[in-house]
Amino acid sequence: METGELSTAVVVAIDGPSGSGKSSVSRGVASALGLAYLDTGAMYRAATWWCLQRGVPLTDIDAVAVQVRALPLVMGVDPAHPTVHVGGVDVGEAIRETEISAAVSAVATNLEVRAELGRLQREAIEDARVSGRGIVAEGRDITTVVAPDADVRVLLTASEEARLARRARELHGSADADAVEATRDQVLRRDADDSTVVQFHVAADGVVTVDSSHLDLAQTVQAVLDVVESVVGPRA
């Protein structure tokens, strides 16, 4: 498939576990197709940052939910330069800090938070559809809960070994044994925690699985583009 804009406002939903490459691949697909890009995981990270900044204990489920319902969040959906602002503050880098990575599951497993952020995600997807641009949205439950009616739904997966190595290179610049071990808890524990409230390891009916274990980024992007073309046809 050549790059360029699709003839309709296509919605592509991409799900998968930590380290599967959801964000990088989704941005690549969105750029190739001229679509907007929504990182729903960043929304949970932003909510976590906001609660910590306001001194709200993440174990206080009700208090966290109250804060998230008032979250002054603005998501920039340009795949070339996605942004996250909370209360006018650019938190794009802050939400990737280890402190947030270690704490985000406490917010992501809060069912009231999931309901509120899911509502915002559906609004963003619908806005992109109505505007005629279309969107690639990625996240834990995007293919099953948030956008089960997306035109294209993909479960992006990879072996545990591949996922740990990717996250180690991302965080530590290396995939040697020490770097992999340093990321093991972050990747596997978060998957275990999040899997208590959402299924993202097995494709639901109508969801196409793409295994990126032995693919580089460009190959994985192309594999997803191939899925999009097989479902909605070639671009105009």
Short mmCIF file of C-alpha atoms in Angstrom, two decimals:
data_model
loop_
_atom_site.label_atom_id
_atom_site.label_comp_id
_atom_site.label_asym_id
_atom_site.label_seq_id
_atom_site.Cartn_x
_atom_site.Cartn_y
_atom_site.Cartn_z
CA MET A 1 0.00 0.00 0.00
CA GLU A 2 1.34 3.41 -0.89
CA THR A 3 1.25 6.19 1.64
CA GLY A 4 -1.50 8.76 1.44
CA GLU A 5 -5.00 9.52 2.62
CA LEU A 6 -7.75 6.93 2.56
CA SER A 7 -10.91 7.82 0.73
CA THR A 8 -13.04 7.49 3.89
CA ALA A 9 -12.66 8.34 7.57
CA VAL A 10 -11.33 4.95 8.60
CA VAL A 11 -10.99 4.01 12.27
CA VAL A 12 -8.16 1.59 13.05
CA ALA A 13 -7.96 0.14 16.58
CA ILE A 14 -4.72 -1.50 17.75
CA ASP A 15 -4.48 -3.46 21.00
CA GLY A 16 -1.75 -5.53 22.60
CA PRO A 17 0.52 -6.11 25.62
CA SER A 18 3.44 -3.97 26.83
CA GLY A 19 6.42 -3.95 24.52
CA SER A 20 4.50 -5.17 21.48
CA GLY A 21 5.20 -1.90 19.69
CA LYS A 22 1.68 -0.47 19.76
CA SER A 23 2.67 3.18 19.95
CA SER A 24 5.45 3.22 17.34
CA VAL A 25 3.50 1.03 14.93
CA SER A 26 0.28 2.99 15.38
CA ARG A 27 2.05 6.26 14.70
CA GLY A 28 3.65 4.76 11.61
CA VAL A 29 0.34 3.48 10.31
CA ALA A 30 -1.40 6.79 11.00
CA SER A 31 1.33 8.73 9.22
CA ALA A 32 1.25 6.42 6.22
CA LEU A 33 -2.51 6.72 5.85
CA GLY A 34 -2.93 10.39 6.71
CA LEU A 35 -4.96 9.60 9.84
CA ALA A 36 -5.02 11.12 13.31
CA TYR A 37 -3.38 9.18 16.15
CA LEU A 38 -4.66 8.60 19.69
CA ASP A 39 -2.44 7.08 22.39
CA THR A 40 -4.96 5.99 25.02
CA GLY A 41 -2.20 4.69 27.28
CA ALA A 42 -0.87 8.24 27.53
CA MET A 43 -4.26 9.28 28.85
CA TYR A 44 -3.93 6.88 31.78
CA ARG A 45 -0.39 8.11 32.39
CA ALA A 46 -1.61 11.71 32.33
CA ALA A 47 -4.33 10.86 34.83
CA THR A 48 -1.71 9.24 37.06
CA TRP A 49 0.54 12.30 36.82
CA TRP A 50 -2.39 14.57 37.68
CA CYS A 51 -3.39 12.58 40.76
CA LEU A 52 0.19 12.42 42.03
CA GLN A 53 0.64 16.15 41.48
CA ARG A 54 -2.48 16.80 43.53
CA GLY A 55 -1.41 14.44 46.30
CA VAL A 56 -4.25 11.99 45.82
CA PRO A 57 -3.46 8.44 47.04
CA LEU A 58 -3.85 6.14 44.04
CA THR A 59 -5.30 3.50 46.35
CA ASP A 60 -8.26 5.78 47.07
CA ILE A 61 -10.45 4.60 44.21
CA ASP A 62 -13.21 7.16 44.68
CA ALA A 63 -10.88 10.13 45.09
CA VAL A 64 -8.93 9.16 41.97
CA ALA A 65 -12.16 8.83 40.00
CA VAL A 66 -13.25 12.31 41.12
CA GLN A 67 -9.94 13.79 39.96
CA VAL A 68 -10.07 12.04 36.59
CA ARG A 69 -13.60 13.25 35.91
CA ALA A 70 -12.24 16.78 36.24
CA LEU A 71 -8.99 16.06 34.40
CA PRO A 72 -8.11 19.07 32.16
CA LEU A 73 -6.63 16.87 29.45
CA VAL A 74 -5.91 17.84 25.85
CA MET A 75 -4.51 15.18 23.50
CA GLY A 76 -2.72 16.27 20.34
CA VAL A 77 -3.45 13.73 17.60
CA ASP A 78 -0.81 14.53 14.98
CA PRO A 79 1.11 11.24 14.57
CA ALA A 80 4.27 13.15 13.68
CA HIS A 81 4.11 15.08 16.94
CA PRO A 82 1.54 13.72 19.41
CA THR A 83 1.19 15.85 22.51
CA VAL A 84 -0.32 15.53 25.97
CA HIS A 85 -1.28 18.61 27.97
CA VAL A 86 -2.84 18.67 31.42
CA GLY A 87 -4.06 22.02 32.68
CA GLY A 88 -2.03 23.73 29.97
CA VAL A 89 1.18 21.91 31.01
CA ASP A 90 3.02 19.79 28.45
CA VAL A 91 3.45 16.47 30.27
CA GLY A 92 4.63 14.43 27.28
CA GLU A 93 8.00 13.69 28.86
CA ALA A 94 6.92 13.65 32.49
CA ILE A 95 4.41 10.85 31.99
CA ARG A 96 7.16 8.56 30.65
CA GLU A 97 9.18 8.80 33.86
CA THR A 98 9.75 5.62 35.88
CA GLU A 99 7.59 6.95 38.72
CA ILE A 100 4.58 7.11 36.43
CA SER A 101 5.31 3.76 34.78
CA ALA A 102 5.44 2.12 38.21
CA ALA A 103 2.19 3.72 39.38
CA VAL A 104 -0.05 3.81 36.30
CA SER A 105 -1.60 0.36 36.78
CA ALA A 106 -3.25 1.55 39.99
CA VAL A 107 -5.13 4.11 37.90
CA ALA A 108 -5.62 1.91 34.83
CA THR A 109 -7.32 -0.81 36.91
CA ASN A 110 -9.75 1.67 38.48
CA LEU A 111 -13.02 0.79 36.76
CA GLU A 112 -14.52 4.27 37.23
CA VAL A 113 -11.42 5.78 35.64
CA ARG A 114 -11.65 3.33 32.75
CA ALA A 115 -15.26 4.32 32.19
CA GLU A 116 -14.45 8.05 32.14
CA LEU A 117 -11.36 7.82 29.96
CA GLY A 118 -13.15 5.36 27.70
CA ARG A 119 -15.85 7.99 27.21
CA LEU A 120 -13.24 10.58 26.24
CA GLN A 121 -11.59 8.12 23.89
CA ARG A 122 -14.86 7.35 22.13
CA GLU A 123 -15.48 11.07 21.76
CA ALA A 124 -12.06 11.58 20.16
CA ILE A 125 -12.62 8.68 17.78
CA GLU A 126 -16.07 9.92 16.80
CA ASP A 127 -14.75 13.45 16.26
CA ALA A 128 -12.09 12.07 13.89
CA ARG A 129 -14.68 10.03 12.04
CA VAL A 130 -17.17 12.88 11.69
CA SER A 131 -14.47 15.33 10.61
CA GLY A 132 -13.58 12.99 7.76
CA ARG A 133 -9.97 12.51 8.82
CA GLY A 134 -10.16 9.11 10.50
CA ILE A 135 -7.89 7.86 13.26
CA VAL A 136 -5.60 5.13 14.52
CA ALA A 137 -6.33 4.56 18.21
CA GLU A 138 -4.19 2.26 20.31
CA GLY A 139 -4.50 0.91 23.83
CA ARG A 140 -5.32 -1.97 26.10
CA ASP A 141 -9.04 -2.43 25.42
CA ILE A 142 -9.46 -0.37 22.30
CA THR A 143 -10.52 -3.29 20.06
CA THR A 144 -13.08 -4.74 22.47
CA VAL A 145 -14.47 -2.07 24.80
CA VAL A 146 -13.73 1.39 23.44
CA ALA A 147 -14.01 0.84 19.68
CA PRO A 148 -15.48 -2.61 19.00
CA ASP A 149 -17.08 -1.16 15.85
CA ALA A 150 -13.79 0.17 14.40
CA ASP A 151 -13.37 -0.51 10.69
CA VAL A 152 -10.12 -2.38 11.35
CA ARG A 153 -9.15 -4.04 14.63
CA VAL A 154 -5.68 -5.45 15.21
CA LEU A 155 -4.11 -7.30 18.13
CA LEU A 156 -0.39 -6.57 17.96
CA THR A 157 1.55 -9.16 19.88
CA ALA A 158 5.08 -10.50 20.29
CA SER A 159 6.92 -13.06 22.34
CA GLU A 160 7.82 -12.20 25.92
CA GLU A 161 11.50 -12.23 24.95
CA ALA A 162 10.96 -9.76 22.11
CA ARG A 163 8.78 -7.46 24.20
CA LEU A 164 11.28 -7.31 27.06
CA ALA A 165 14.16 -6.62 24.67
CA ARG A 166 12.28 -3.78 22.97
CA ARG A 167 11.35 -2.11 26.22
CA ALA A 168 14.92 -2.50 27.51
CA ARG A 169 16.31 -0.79 24.40
CA GLU A 170 13.71 1.94 24.73
CA LEU A 171 14.43 2.65 28.40
CA HIS A 172 18.10 1.70 28.78
CA GLY A 173 19.52 1.81 25.26
CA SER A 174 20.51 -1.82 25.44
CA ALA A 175 18.96 -5.28 25.42
CA ASP A 176 21.70 -6.99 27.42
CA ALA A 177 20.79 -9.25 30.33
CA ASP A 178 20.93 -6.50 32.98
CA ALA A 179 18.78 -4.11 30.94
CA VAL A 180 16.19 -6.81 30.21
CA GLU A 181 16.01 -7.77 33.88
CA ALA A 182 15.58 -4.12 34.86
CA THR A 183 12.48 -3.87 32.68
CA ARG A 184 10.99 -7.28 33.47
CA ASP A 185 8.90 -6.13 36.42
CA GLN A 186 7.62 -3.04 34.65
CA VAL A 187 6.47 -4.97 31.58
CA LEU A 188 5.22 -8.24 33.03
CA ARG A 189 3.77 -6.89 36.27
CA ARG A 190 1.84 -4.19 34.45
CA ASP A 191 0.46 -6.72 32.00
CA ALA A 192 -0.56 -8.94 34.90
CA ASP A 193 -2.20 -6.04 36.75
CA ASP A 194 -4.03 -4.70 33.71
CA SER A 195 -5.21 -8.15 32.65
CA THR A 196 -7.42 -8.20 35.75
CA VAL A 197 -9.72 -5.64 34.11
CA VAL A 198 -9.20 -6.10 30.36
CA GLN A 199 -8.22 -8.84 27.91
CA PHE A 200 -5.40 -7.96 25.53
CA HIS A 201 -3.52 -11.21 25.01
CA VAL A 202 -6.05 -13.05 22.84
CA ALA A 203 -7.79 -11.59 19.81
CA ALA A 204 -11.56 -11.23 20.07
CA ASP A 205 -13.81 -12.25 17.19
CA GLY A 206 -13.13 -10.07 14.18
CA VAL A 207 -9.74 -8.88 15.47
CA VAL A 208 -6.71 -9.69 13.30
CA THR A 209 -3.54 -10.79 15.11
CA VAL A 210 -0.17 -9.47 13.93
CA ASP A 211 2.84 -11.12 15.59
CA SER A 212 5.84 -8.81 15.47
CA SER A 213 8.28 -11.09 17.31
CA HIS A 214 10.53 -11.41 14.27
CA LEU A 215 9.69 -8.15 12.51
CA ASP A 216 11.37 -4.76 12.73
CA LEU A 217 9.34 -1.57 13.00
CA ALA A 218 9.01 -0.95 9.26
CA GLN A 219 7.96 -4.55 8.64
CA THR A 220 5.39 -4.42 11.42
CA VAL A 221 3.92 -1.16 10.14
CA GLN A 222 3.65 -2.72 6.69
CA ALA A 223 1.99 -5.83 8.14
CA VAL A 224 -0.69 -3.66 9.74
CA LEU A 225 -1.09 -1.60 6.56
CA ASP A 226 -1.66 -4.88 4.72
CA VAL A 227 -4.40 -5.76 7.21
CA VAL A 228 -6.04 -2.36 6.70
CA GLU A 229 -5.99 -2.79 2.94
CA SER A 230 -7.37 -6.32 3.18
CA VAL A 231 -10.32 -5.06 5.24
CA VAL A 232 -11.20 -1.68 3.70
CA GLY A 233 -9.56 -2.00 0.31
CA PRO A 234 -6.70 -0.02 -1.26
CA ARG A 235 -6.59 3.71 -0.82
CA ALA A 236 -8.24 5.89 -3.43
#
